[in-house]
Amino acid sequence: MITLAHIYRHPIKAHGSERLDRVALSANATLPWDRVWAVTHEGTQDDGTADWARCRNFSRGASSPQLMAITSQLDVSTGMLALSHPDRPDITIHPDTDGDAFIDWVSPLMPAEGRASTRLIRADSAAKGQGLTDNPEPYVSILNLASLRALSQKTGRDMSVLRFRGNLWVEGAAPWEEFDWLDQTITIGGVRLAVEGRIDRCRATEANPQTGKRDTDTLGALRDGWGHIDFGVFARVLNNAEIAVGDPVQLAP
């Protein structure tokens, strides 16, 4: 049996992961509170406040690996977000009002030769169910723990799920079975999801989420082992329902 093993959201794009036990999904929407905020930098051309914008407009782990070691905890009732990093003091902010404090906190984690972070912004598109994910469609991401174990074996390193910033992790499928779900509908608990694409990966996955340092050539391992740099799939939520860790995952009849 395939089951839902983990649920994650990332309130600020590329700045922290948060594990959940359950979540209510909505049709044609990203996971609630996932990538609602993002951080612009000195080279930003489109800040995404009016609509979705490409990831190159935001500070992210591909160019700033220290960001991968941030963890977060959002209190939805108050809007307060707690952030931690092994090299920074813990901080709690309201992302809509404490942007300057956040930029002061995160700036030491940015590489000296890179583009400095400038603002913490909230995407207006999030109110319409479209967080600032790496895809212009309102998808959730589904990843496979068996595929992660296969990649870990290839690299010789026990790789954390946090390298991949996914939403939903499944257990019990064969390695890379998630690619067989393309153009099919699956169910997780009472939610139906149309699997519509594979996720190609970037250098953010090279960083260890415990240290924020690059230590694994994940892209090279994917190319060498399987001839691509894809890991996980994008899926569109088709109905409103709650899902929880432990729910069964299966192809829809």
Coordinates of N, CA and C in Angstrom, one line a residue:
M1 N 0.8 -1.2 0.0 CA 0.0 0.0 0.0 C 0.9 1.3 0.0
I2 N 0.5 2.2 -0.8 CA 1.2 3.5 -0.9 C 0.4 4.5 0.1
T3 N 1.2 5.2 0.9 CA 0.5 6.1 1.8 C 1.2 7.5 1.8
L4 N 0.6 8.5 2.3 CA 1.1 9.8 2.5 C 2.0 9.8 3.7
A5 N 3.3 10.1 3.5 CA 4.2 10.0 4.6 C 4.5 11.3 5.3
H6 N 4.6 12.4 4.5 CA 5.0 13.7 5.0 C 4.2 14.8 4.2
I7 N 3.9 15.9 4.9 CA 3.3 17.1 4.3 C 4.2 18.3 4.8
Y8 N 4.6 19.1 3.8 CA 5.5 20.2 4.1 C 4.9 21.5 3.4
R9 N 5.0 22.6 4.1 CA 4.8 23.9 3.4 C 6.0 24.8 3.7
H10 N 6.1 25.9 2.9 CA 7.3 26.7 2.9 C 6.7 28.2 2.8
P11 N 6.4 28.8 4.0 CA 5.7 30.1 3.9 C 6.4 31.2 3.1
I12 N 7.7 31.3 3.4 CA 8.6 32.2 2.6 C 9.4 31.4 1.6
K13 N 9.2 31.6 0.3 CA 9.9 30.9 -0.7 C 11.4 30.8 -0.4
A14 N 11.9 29.6 -0.4 CA 13.3 29.3 -0.2 C 13.9 29.6 1.2
H15 N 13.0 30.0 2.1 CA 13.5 30.4 3.4 C 12.7 29.7 4.5
G16 N 12.9 28.3 4.6 CA 12.4 27.6 5.7 C 11.3 26.6 5.2
S17 N 11.4 25.4 5.9 CA 10.4 24.3 5.7 C 9.6 24.1 7.0
E18 N 8.4 23.7 6.9 CA 7.6 23.4 8.0 C 6.8 22.1 7.8
R19 N 6.8 21.2 8.7 CA 6.2 19.9 8.6 C 4.8 20.0 9.2
L20 N 3.8 19.4 8.5 CA 2.4 19.4 9.0 C 1.9 18.0 9.1
D21 N 0.9 17.8 10.0 CA 0.2 16.5 10.1 C -1.0 16.3 9.1
R22 N -1.6 17.4 8.8 CA -2.8 17.4 7.9 C -2.9 18.8 7.3
V23 N -3.7 18.9 6.2 CA -3.9 20.1 5.6 C -5.2 20.0 4.7
A24 N -5.9 21.1 4.6 CA -7.1 21.2 3.8 C -6.7 21.7 2.4
L25 N -6.8 20.9 1.4 CA -6.5 21.4 0.0 C -7.7 21.9 -0.7
S26 N -7.5 22.8 -1.6 CA -8.6 23.4 -2.4 C -8.3 23.2 -3.9
A27 N -9.4 23.0 -4.7 CA -9.3 22.8 -6.1 C -8.5 24.0 -6.8
N28 N -7.6 23.6 -7.7 CA -6.9 24.6 -8.5 C -6.2 25.6 -7.6
A29 N -5.6 25.1 -6.5 CA -4.8 26.0 -5.6 C -3.6 25.3 -5.1
T30 N -2.5 26.1 -4.8 CA -1.3 25.5 -4.2 C -1.7 25.1 -2.8
L31 N -0.7 24.5 -2.1 CA -0.9 24.1 -0.7 C -1.1 25.4 0.1
P32 N -2.1 25.5 1.0 CA -2.3 26.7 1.8 C -1.0 27.2 2.5
W33 N -0.8 28.5 2.4 CA 0.3 29.2 3.0 C 1.7 28.7 2.5
D34 N 1.7 28.1 1.4 CA 3.0 27.7 0.7 C 3.5 28.8 -0.2
R35 N 4.7 29.3 0.0 CA 5.3 30.3 -0.8 C 4.4 31.6 -1.0
V36 N 3.7 31.9 0.1 CA 2.9 33.1 0.1 C 3.8 34.4 0.1
W37 N 5.0 34.3 0.7 CA 5.9 35.4 0.7 C 7.2 35.0 -0.1
A38 N 7.9 35.9 -0.5 CA 9.2 35.7 -1.2 C 10.1 36.9 -0.9
V39 N 11.4 36.7 -1.3 CA 12.4 37.7 -1.0 C 13.0 38.2 -2.3
T40 N 12.8 39.5 -2.6 CA 13.4 40.1 -3.8 C 14.9 40.3 -3.5
H41 N 15.7 40.6 -4.6 CA 17.1 40.9 -4.5 C 17.4 42.0 -5.5
E42 N 18.7 42.4 -5.5 CA 19.1 43.6 -6.2 C 18.9 43.4 -7.7
G43 N 18.7 42.2 -8.3 CA 18.5 42.1 -9.7 C 17.0 41.8 -10.0
T44 N 16.1 41.9 -9.1 CA 14.7 41.6 -9.3 C 14.1 42.5 -10.4
Q45 N 13.4 41.9 -11.3 CA 12.7 42.7 -12.4 C 11.2 42.6 -12.2
D46 N 10.7 41.5 -11.6 CA 9.2 41.3 -11.4 C 9.1 40.7 -10.0
D47 N 8.5 41.5 -9.1 CA 8.5 41.0 -7.7 C 7.3 40.1 -7.4
G48 N 6.4 39.9 -8.4 CA 5.3 38.9 -8.2 C 4.2 39.4 -7.4
T49 N 4.2 40.7 -7.0 CA 3.1 41.2 -6.1 C 1.8 41.3 -6.9
A50 N 1.8 41.4 -8.2 CA 0.6 41.4 -8.9 C 0.2 40.0 -9.4
D51 N 1.1 39.2 -9.7 CA 0.9 37.9 -10.2 C 2.1 37.0 -10.0
W52 N 2.0 35.8 -10.5 CA 3.2 34.9 -10.3 C 4.4 35.4 -11.1
A53 N 5.6 35.2 -10.5 CA 6.8 35.6 -11.2 C 7.8 34.5 -11.1
R54 N 8.8 34.5 -12.1 CA 9.8 33.4 -12.2 C 10.7 33.4 -10.9
C55 N 11.3 32.3 -10.6 CA 12.1 32.1 -9.4 C 13.3 32.9 -9.5
R56 N 13.8 33.3 -10.7 CA 15.1 34.1 -10.8 C 14.9 35.5 -10.2
N57 N 13.7 35.9 -9.9 CA 13.5 37.2 -9.3 C 13.6 37.2 -7.8
F58 N 13.9 36.1 -7.2 CA 13.9 35.9 -5.7 C 15.1 35.3 -5.2
S59 N 15.5 35.6 -4.0 CA 16.6 34.9 -3.3 C 16.2 33.5 -3.1
R60 N 17.1 32.6 -3.4 CA 16.8 31.1 -3.3 C 18.0 30.3 -3.1
G61 N 17.8 29.0 -2.7 CA 18.9 28.2 -2.3 C 19.9 27.8 -3.5
A62 N 19.4 27.9 -4.7 CA 20.3 27.6 -5.8 C 21.6 28.4 -5.8
S63 N 21.4 29.7 -5.5 CA 22.6 30.6 -5.5 C 23.0 31.0 -4.1
S64 N 22.2 30.7 -3.1 CA 22.5 31.0 -1.7 C 22.3 29.8 -0.8
P65 N 23.2 28.8 -0.8 CA 22.9 27.5 -0.2 C 22.6 27.6 1.3
Q66 N 23.1 28.7 2.0 CA 22.9 28.8 3.5 C 21.4 28.9 3.8
L67 N 20.6 29.4 2.8 CA 19.2 29.5 3.0 C 18.5 28.1 3.2
M68 N 19.1 27.0 2.7 CA 18.6 25.7 2.8 C 18.5 25.2 4.3
A69 N 19.2 25.8 5.2 CA 19.3 25.4 6.6 C 18.2 26.1 7.4
I70 N 17.4 26.9 6.8 CA 16.4 27.6 7.6 C 15.2 26.7 7.8
T71 N 14.7 26.7 9.0 CA 13.4 26.0 9.3 C 12.4 27.1 9.8
S72 N 11.1 26.8 9.6 CA 10.1 27.8 10.0 C 8.9 27.2 10.6
Q73 N 8.1 28.0 11.3 CA 6.9 27.6 11.9 C 5.9 28.7 11.9
L74 N 4.8 28.6 11.1 CA 3.8 29.6 11.0 C 2.6 29.4 11.9
D75 N 2.3 30.4 12.6 CA 1.0 30.4 13.4 C 0.0 31.1 12.5
V76 N -0.9 30.3 11.9 CA -1.9 30.9 11.0 C -2.8 31.8 11.7
S77 N -3.1 31.6 12.9 CA -4.1 32.4 13.7 C -3.6 33.8 13.9
T78 N -2.3 33.9 14.1 CA -1.8 35.3 14.4 C -0.9 35.8 13.2
G79 N -0.5 35.0 12.3 CA 0.3 35.4 11.2 C 1.8 35.5 11.6
M80 N 2.1 35.1 12.8 CA 3.5 35.2 13.2 C 4.3 33.9 12.7
L81 N 5.5 34.2 12.3 CA 6.4 33.2 11.7 C 7.7 33.1 12.5
A82 N 8.0 31.9 13.0 CA 9.2 31.7 13.7 C 10.2 31.1 12.8
L83 N 11.5 31.6 12.8 CA 12.5 31.1 11.9 C 13.8 30.8 12.7
S84 N 14.4 29.7 12.3 CA 15.6 29.2 12.9 C 16.7 28.9 11.9
H85 N 17.9 29.1 12.2 CA 19.1 28.7 11.4 C 20.3 28.4 12.3
P86 N 21.1 27.4 12.0 CA 22.2 27.0 12.9 C 23.2 28.2 13.2
D87 N 23.3 29.1 12.3 CA 24.2 30.2 12.4 C 23.6 31.5 12.7
R88 N 22.3 31.6 13.0 CA 21.7 32.8 13.4 C 20.8 32.6 14.6
P89 N 20.6 33.7 15.4 CA 19.6 33.6 16.5 C 18.2 33.4 16.0
D90 N 17.4 32.7 16.8 CA 16.0 32.5 16.4 C 15.3 33.8 16.3
I91 N 14.4 34.0 15.4 CA 13.6 35.2 15.3 C 12.2 34.9 15.0
T92 N 11.2 35.7 15.5 CA 9.8 35.6 15.2 C 9.3 36.9 14.6
I93 N 8.7 36.8 13.5 CA 8.3 38.0 12.8 C 6.8 37.9 12.3
H94 N 6.2 39.0 11.9 CA 5.0 39.0 11.1 C 5.5 39.4 9.7
P95 N 5.5 38.5 8.7 CA 6.0 38.8 7.4 C 5.5 40.0 6.7
D96 N 4.2 40.4 7.0 CA 3.6 41.6 6.4 C 4.1 42.9 7.0
T97 N 4.7 42.8 8.2 CA 5.0 44.1 8.8 C 6.5 44.2 9.3
D98 N 7.1 43.0 9.4 CA 8.5 43.0 9.9 C 9.5 42.7 8.9
G99 N 9.3 43.2 7.7 CA 10.2 42.9 6.6 C 11.7 43.4 6.8
D100 N 11.8 44.6 7.4 CA 13.2 45.1 7.6 C 13.9 44.2 8.6
A101 N 13.2 43.8 9.6 CA 13.9 42.9 10.6 C 14.3 41.6 10.0
F102 N 13.4 41.1 9.1 CA 13.8 39.8 8.5 C 15.0 40.0 7.6
I103 N 15.0 41.1 6.8 CA 16.2 41.3 5.9 C 17.5 41.4 6.7
D104 N 17.4 42.1 7.8 CA 18.6 42.2 8.7 C 19.0 40.8 9.2
W105 N 18.0 40.0 9.5 CA 18.3 38.6 10.0 C 18.9 37.7 9.0
V106 N 18.4 37.8 7.7 CA 18.8 36.8 6.7 C 20.1 37.3 5.9
S107 N 20.4 38.6 6.0 CA 21.5 39.1 5.2 C 22.8 38.4 5.4
P108 N 23.2 38.1 6.7 CA 24.5 37.4 6.9 C 24.5 36.0 6.2
L109 N 23.4 35.5 5.8 CA 23.4 34.1 5.2 C 23.6 34.2 3.7
M110 N 23.6 35.4 3.1 CA 23.7 35.5 1.7 C 25.2 35.6 1.3
P111 N 25.6 35.0 0.2 CA 27.0 35.0 -0.2 C 27.5 36.4 -0.6
A112 N 28.7 36.7 -0.2 CA 29.2 38.1 -0.4 C 29.2 38.5 -1.9
E113 N 29.4 37.5 -2.8 CA 29.5 37.8 -4.2 C 28.2 37.8 -4.9
G114 N 27.1 37.5 -4.2 CA 25.8 37.4 -4.8 C 25.0 38.6 -4.7
R115 N 23.7 38.5 -5.2 CA 22.8 39.7 -5.1 C 22.2 39.8 -3.8
A116 N 22.3 40.9 -3.1 CA 21.8 41.0 -1.8 C 20.3 41.0 -1.8
S117 N 19.7 40.4 -0.7 CA 18.2 40.5 -0.6 C 17.8 41.9 -0.3
T118 N 16.6 42.3 -0.8 CA 16.2 43.7 -0.6 C 14.9 43.8 0.1
R119 N 13.9 43.0 -0.2 CA 12.5 43.1 0.4 C 11.9 41.8 0.6
L120 N 11.1 41.7 1.7 CA 10.2 40.6 1.9 C 8.8 41.0 1.4
I121 N 8.3 40.3 0.4 CA 7.0 40.7 -0.2 C 6.0 39.6 -0.1
R122 N 4.7 40.0 -0.2 CA 3.6 39.0 -0.2 C 3.0 39.1 -1.6
A123 N 2.8 37.9 -2.2 CA 2.2 37.9 -3.5 C 0.7 38.0 -3.5
D124 N 0.2 39.0 -4.2 CA -1.3 39.1 -4.3 C -1.9 37.9 -4.9
S125 N -1.2 37.2 -5.7 CA -1.7 36.0 -6.3 C -2.0 34.9 -5.3
A126 N -1.4 34.9 -4.1 CA -1.7 33.9 -3.1 C -3.1 34.0 -2.7
A127 N -3.7 35.1 -2.7 CA -5.1 35.2 -2.3 C -6.0 34.5 -3.3
K128 N -5.5 34.2 -4.5 CA -6.3 33.5 -5.5 C -5.8 32.0 -5.6
G129 N -5.1 31.6 -4.6 CA -4.7 30.2 -4.6 C -3.4 29.9 -5.4
Q130 N -2.6 30.9 -5.7 CA -1.4 30.7 -6.5 C -0.2 31.3 -5.7
G131 N 0.5 30.4 -4.9 CA 1.7 30.8 -4.3 C 2.8 31.0 -5.3
L132 N 3.9 31.6 -4.8 CA 5.1 31.8 -5.7 C 6.0 30.6 -5.8
T133 N 5.3 29.5 -6.2 CA 6.1 28.3 -6.5 C 6.9 28.4 -7.8
D134 N 7.6 27.4 -8.2 CA 8.5 27.5 -9.4 C 7.7 27.2 -10.6
N135 N 6.4 27.0 -10.6 CA 5.6 26.7 -11.7 C 4.4 27.7 -11.8
P136 N 4.1 28.3 -13.0 CA 3.0 29.3 -13.1 C 1.6 28.7 -12.9
E137 N 1.5 27.4 -12.8 CA 0.2 26.8 -12.6 C 0.1 26.5 -11.1
P138 N -1.1 26.5 -10.5 CA -1.3 26.3 -9.1 C -1.2 24.9 -8.7
Y139 N 0.0 24.3 -8.7 CA 0.2 22.9 -8.5 C 0.6 22.7 -7.0
V140 N 0.5 21.4 -6.6 CA 1.2 20.9 -5.4 C 2.3 19.9 -6.0
S141 N 3.3 19.7 -5.2 CA 4.3 18.8 -5.6 C 4.2 17.5 -4.8
I142 N 4.5 16.4 -5.5 CA 4.4 15.0 -4.9 C 5.8 14.4 -5.2
L143 N 6.4 13.9 -4.1 CA 7.7 13.2 -4.2 C 7.6 11.8 -3.6
N144 N 8.6 11.0 -3.9 CA 8.6 9.6 -3.6 C 9.8 9.2 -2.7
L145 N 9.5 8.7 -1.5 CA 10.6 8.4 -0.6 C 11.5 7.3 -1.2
A146 N 10.9 6.4 -2.0 CA 11.7 5.3 -2.6 C 12.7 5.9 -3.6
S147 N 12.3 6.9 -4.3 CA 13.2 7.5 -5.3 C 14.3 8.3 -4.6
L148 N 14.0 8.8 -3.4 CA 15.0 9.5 -2.6 C 16.0 8.5 -2.1
R149 N 15.6 7.3 -1.7 CA 16.5 6.3 -1.2 C 17.4 5.8 -2.4
A150 N 16.8 5.7 -3.6 CA 17.6 5.3 -4.8 C 18.7 6.4 -5.1
L151 N 18.3 7.6 -5.0 CA 19.3 8.7 -5.2 C 20.3 8.7 -4.1
S152 N 19.9 8.5 -2.9 CA 20.8 8.4 -1.7 C 21.9 7.3 -2.0
Q153 N 21.4 6.2 -2.4 CA 22.3 5.1 -2.7 C 23.3 5.5 -3.8
K154 N 22.8 6.2 -4.8 CA 23.7 6.6 -5.9 C 24.8 7.6 -5.5
T155 N 24.4 8.5 -4.6 CA 25.3 9.5 -4.1 C 26.2 9.0 -3.0
G156 N 25.8 7.9 -2.3 CA 26.5 7.5 -1.1 C 26.3 8.3 0.1
R157 N 25.1 9.0 0.1 CA 24.8 9.9 1.2 C 23.3 9.8 1.5
D158 N 23.0 9.7 2.8 CA 21.6 9.6 3.2 C 21.0 11.0 3.1
M159 N 20.2 11.2 2.1 CA 19.7 12.6 1.7 C 18.4 12.9 2.4
S160 N 18.3 14.1 2.9 CA 17.1 14.6 3.6 C 16.0 15.0 2.6
V161 N 14.8 14.8 3.0 CA 13.7 15.2 2.2 C 13.7 16.8 2.1
L162 N 14.3 17.5 3.0 CA 14.3 18.9 3.0 C 15.1 19.5 1.8
R163 N 16.0 18.7 1.2 CA 16.7 19.2 0.0 C 15.8 19.6 -1.1
F164 N 14.6 19.0 -1.2 CA 13.8 19.1 -2.4 C 12.6 20.0 -2.2
R165 N 12.3 20.5 -1.0 CA 11.3 21.5 -0.8 C 9.9 21.1 -1.4
G166 N 9.6 19.8 -1.2 CA 8.3 19.3 -1.7 C 7.2 19.5 -0.8
N167 N 6.0 19.3 -1.3 CA 4.8 19.4 -0.4 C 4.4 18.0 0.1
L168 N 4.2 17.0 -0.7 CA 3.6 15.7 -0.3 C 4.6 14.6 -0.7
W169 N 5.0 13.9 0.4 CA 5.9 12.7 0.2 C 5.2 11.4 0.4
V170 N 5.3 10.5 -0.5 CA 4.6 9.2 -0.4 C 5.6 8.1 -0.1
E171 N 5.1 7.1 0.6 CA 5.9 5.9 0.9 C 5.1 4.6 0.4
G172 N 5.9 3.6 0.0 CA 5.3 2.4 -0.5 C 5.3 2.2 -2.0
A173 N 5.6 3.3 -2.7 CA 5.7 3.2 -4.2 C 7.1 2.6 -4.6
A174 N 7.2 2.1 -5.8 CA 8.5 1.7 -6.3 C 9.3 3.0 -6.6
P175 N 10.7 2.9 -6.7 CA 11.5 4.0 -7.1 C 11.0 4.5 -8.5
W176 N 10.8 5.8 -8.6 CA 10.5 6.5 -9.8 C 9.1 6.1 -10.3
E177 N 8.3 5.4 -9.5 CA 6.9 5.1 -9.9 C 6.1 6.3 -10.1
E178 N 6.4 7.4 -9.4 CA 5.6 8.7 -9.6 C 5.6 9.2 -11.0
F179 N 6.7 8.9 -11.8 CA 6.7 9.3 -13.2 C 5.6 8.5 -14.0
D180 N 5.2 7.3 -13.6 CA 4.2 6.5 -14.2 C 2.8 7.1 -14.0
W181 N 2.7 8.1 -13.1 CA 1.4 8.7 -12.8 C 1.1 9.9 -13.7
L182 N 2.0 10.2 -14.6 CA 1.8 11.4 -15.5 C 0.6 11.2 -16.3
D183 N -0.2 12.2 -16.4 CA -1.5 12.2 -17.2 C -2.5 11.3 -16.6
Q184 N -2.4 10.9 -15.4 CA -3.4 10.1 -14.7 C -3.8 10.9 -13.4
T185 N -4.9 10.4 -12.9 CA -5.5 11.0 -11.6 C -5.2 10.0 -10.5
I186 N -4.7 10.6 -9.4 CA -4.5 9.8 -8.2 C -5.4 10.3 -7.1
T187 N -5.6 9.5 -6.0 CA -6.3 10.0 -4.9 C -5.4 9.9 -3.7
I188 N -5.5 10.9 -2.8 CA -4.8 10.9 -1.5 C -5.9 11.2 -0.5
G189 N -6.3 10.1 0.3 CA -7.5 10.3 1.1 C -8.7 10.6 0.2
G190 N -9.3 11.8 0.5 CA -10.5 12.2 -0.2 C -10.2 13.2 -1.3
V191 N -8.9 13.4 -1.6 CA -8.5 14.4 -2.6 C -8.1 13.7 -3.9
R192 N -8.6 14.2 -5.0 CA -8.2 13.8 -6.3 C -7.2 14.8 -6.9
L193 N -6.2 14.3 -7.5 CA -5.1 15.1 -8.1 C -4.7 14.6 -9.5
A194 N -4.7 15.5 -10.4 CA -4.3 15.2 -11.8 C -2.8 15.5 -11.9
V195 N -2.0 14.4 -12.2 CA -0.5 14.6 -12.2 C -0.2 15.1 -13.7
E196 N 0.5 16.2 -13.7 CA 0.6 16.9 -15.0 C 2.0 17.1 -15.5
G197 N 3.0 16.9 -14.6 CA 4.4 17.2 -15.1 C 5.4 16.7 -14.1
R198 N 6.7 16.5 -14.7 CA 7.8 16.2 -13.8 C 8.5 17.5 -13.4
I199 N 9.2 17.4 -12.3 CA 9.9 18.5 -11.7 C 11.4 18.5 -12.0
D200 N 11.9 19.4 -12.8 CA 13.3 19.4 -13.0 C 14.0 20.2 -11.9
R201 N 15.2 19.8 -11.5 CA 15.8 20.3 -10.3 C 17.0 21.3 -10.6
C202 N 17.3 22.0 -9.5 CA 18.4 23.0 -9.6 C 19.4 22.8 -8.5
R203 N 20.4 23.6 -8.4 CA 21.5 23.4 -7.5 C 21.1 23.6 -6.0
A204 N 19.9 24.0 -5.7 CA 19.5 24.1 -4.3 C 19.6 22.7 -3.6
T205 N 19.4 21.7 -4.4 CA 19.4 20.3 -3.8 C 20.8 19.9 -3.5
E206 N 21.8 20.6 -3.9 CA 23.2 20.2 -3.5 C 23.5 20.6 -2.1
A207 N 22.7 21.4 -1.4 CA 23.0 21.9 -0.1 C 22.5 21.0 1.0
N208 N 23.2 20.8 2.0 CA 22.8 20.0 3.2 C 21.9 20.9 4.0
P209 N 20.6 20.5 4.2 CA 19.7 21.4 5.0 C 20.0 21.5 6.5
Q210 N 21.0 20.7 7.0 CA 21.4 20.8 8.4 C 22.5 21.9 8.5
T211 N 23.4 22.0 7.5 CA 24.5 22.9 7.5 C 24.4 24.1 6.6
G212 N 23.6 24.0 5.5 CA 23.6 25.1 4.5 C 24.8 25.1 3.6
K213 N 25.5 24.0 3.6 CA 26.7 23.9 2.7 C 26.5 22.9 1.6
R214 N 27.0 23.2 0.4 CA 26.9 22.2 -0.7 C 27.8 21.0 -0.4
D215 N 27.2 19.8 -0.5 CA 28.0 18.6 -0.2 C 27.7 17.5 -1.1
T216 N 26.8 17.6 -2.1 CA 26.4 16.5 -2.9 C 26.1 17.0 -4.3
D217 N 26.6 16.3 -5.3 CA 26.3 16.7 -6.7 C 25.0 15.9 -7.1
T218 N 23.9 16.4 -6.6 CA 22.6 15.7 -6.9 C 22.3 15.7 -8.4
L219 N 22.5 16.8 -9.1 CA 22.2 16.9 -10.5 C 23.0 15.9 -11.3
G220 N 24.3 15.9 -11.0 CA 25.2 14.9 -11.6 C 24.8 13.5 -11.4
A221 N 24.4 13.2 -10.2 CA 23.9 11.8 -9.8 C 22.7 11.4 -10.6
L222 N 21.8 12.4 -10.7 CA 20.5 12.1 -11.5 C 20.9 11.9 -13.0
R223 N 21.7 12.7 -13.5 CA 22.1 12.6 -14.9 C 22.8 11.2 -15.2
D224 N 23.8 10.9 -14.3 CA 24.6 9.7 -14.5 C 23.7 8.4 -14.2
G225 N 22.8 8.5 -13.3 CA 22.1 7.3 -13.0 C 20.8 7.1 -13.8
W226 N 20.2 8.2 -14.2 CA 18.9 8.0 -14.9 C 18.7 8.9 -16.1
G227 N 19.7 9.7 -16.5 CA 19.6 10.5 -17.7 C 18.7 11.7 -17.7
H228 N 18.5 12.2 -16.5 CA 17.7 13.4 -16.4 C 18.0 14.1 -15.1
I229 N 17.4 15.3 -14.8 CA 17.6 16.0 -13.6 C 16.2 16.2 -12.9
D230 N 15.3 15.3 -13.1 CA 13.9 15.4 -12.6 C 13.8 14.6 -11.3
F231 N 13.0 15.2 -10.4 CA 12.7 14.5 -9.1 C 11.4 15.0 -8.6
G232 N 10.4 14.1 -8.6 CA 9.0 14.5 -8.2 C 8.2 14.9 -9.3
V233 N 6.9 15.1 -9.0 CA 5.9 15.5 -10.1 C 5.0 16.6 -9.5
F234 N 4.5 17.4 -10.5 CA 3.5 18.4 -10.2 C 2.1 17.8 -10.4
A235 N 1.2 18.2 -9.5 CA -0.2 17.8 -9.6 C -1.2 18.9 -9.3
R236 N -2.3 18.8 -10.0 CA -3.4 19.8 -9.8 C -4.5 19.2 -8.9
V237 N -4.8 20.0 -7.9 CA -5.9 19.5 -7.0 C -7.2 19.7 -7.7
L238 N -8.1 18.7 -7.6 CA -9.3 18.7 -8.4 C -10.5 18.9 -7.5
N239 N -10.4 18.8 -6.2 CA -11.6 19.0 -5.3 C -11.1 19.5 -4.0
N240 N -12.0 20.0 -3.2 CA -11.7 20.5 -1.8 C -11.9 19.3 -0.8
A241 N -10.8 19.1 -0.1 CA -10.9 18.0 1.0 C -9.6 18.1 1.8
E242 N -9.7 17.5 3.0 CA -8.5 17.5 3.9 C -7.8 16.2 3.7
I243 N -6.4 16.3 3.8 CA -5.6 15.1 3.7 C -4.8 15.1 5.0
A244 N -4.3 13.9 5.4 CA -3.5 13.7 6.6 C -2.4 12.7 6.4
V245 N -1.4 12.8 7.1 CA -0.3 11.8 7.0 C -0.9 10.4 7.4
G246 N -0.6 9.4 6.6 CA -1.1 8.1 6.7 C -2.2 7.8 5.7
D247 N -2.8 8.8 5.0 CA -3.8 8.5 4.1 C -3.3 7.6 2.9
P248 N -4.2 6.8 2.4 CA -3.8 5.9 1.3 C -3.7 6.8 0.0
V249 N -2.7 6.3 -0.9 CA -2.5 7.0 -2.2 C -2.7 5.9 -3.2
Q250 N -3.5 6.2 -4.2 CA -3.8 5.2 -5.2 C -4.3 5.9 -6.5
L251 N -4.1 5.1 -7.6 CA -4.7 5.6 -8.9 C -6.2 5.7 -8.8
A252 N -6.8 6.7 -9.3 CA -8.2 6.9 -9.3 C -8.9 5.9 -10.2
P253 N -10.0 5.4 -9.9 CA -10.7 4.5 -10.8 C -11.2 5.2 -12.1

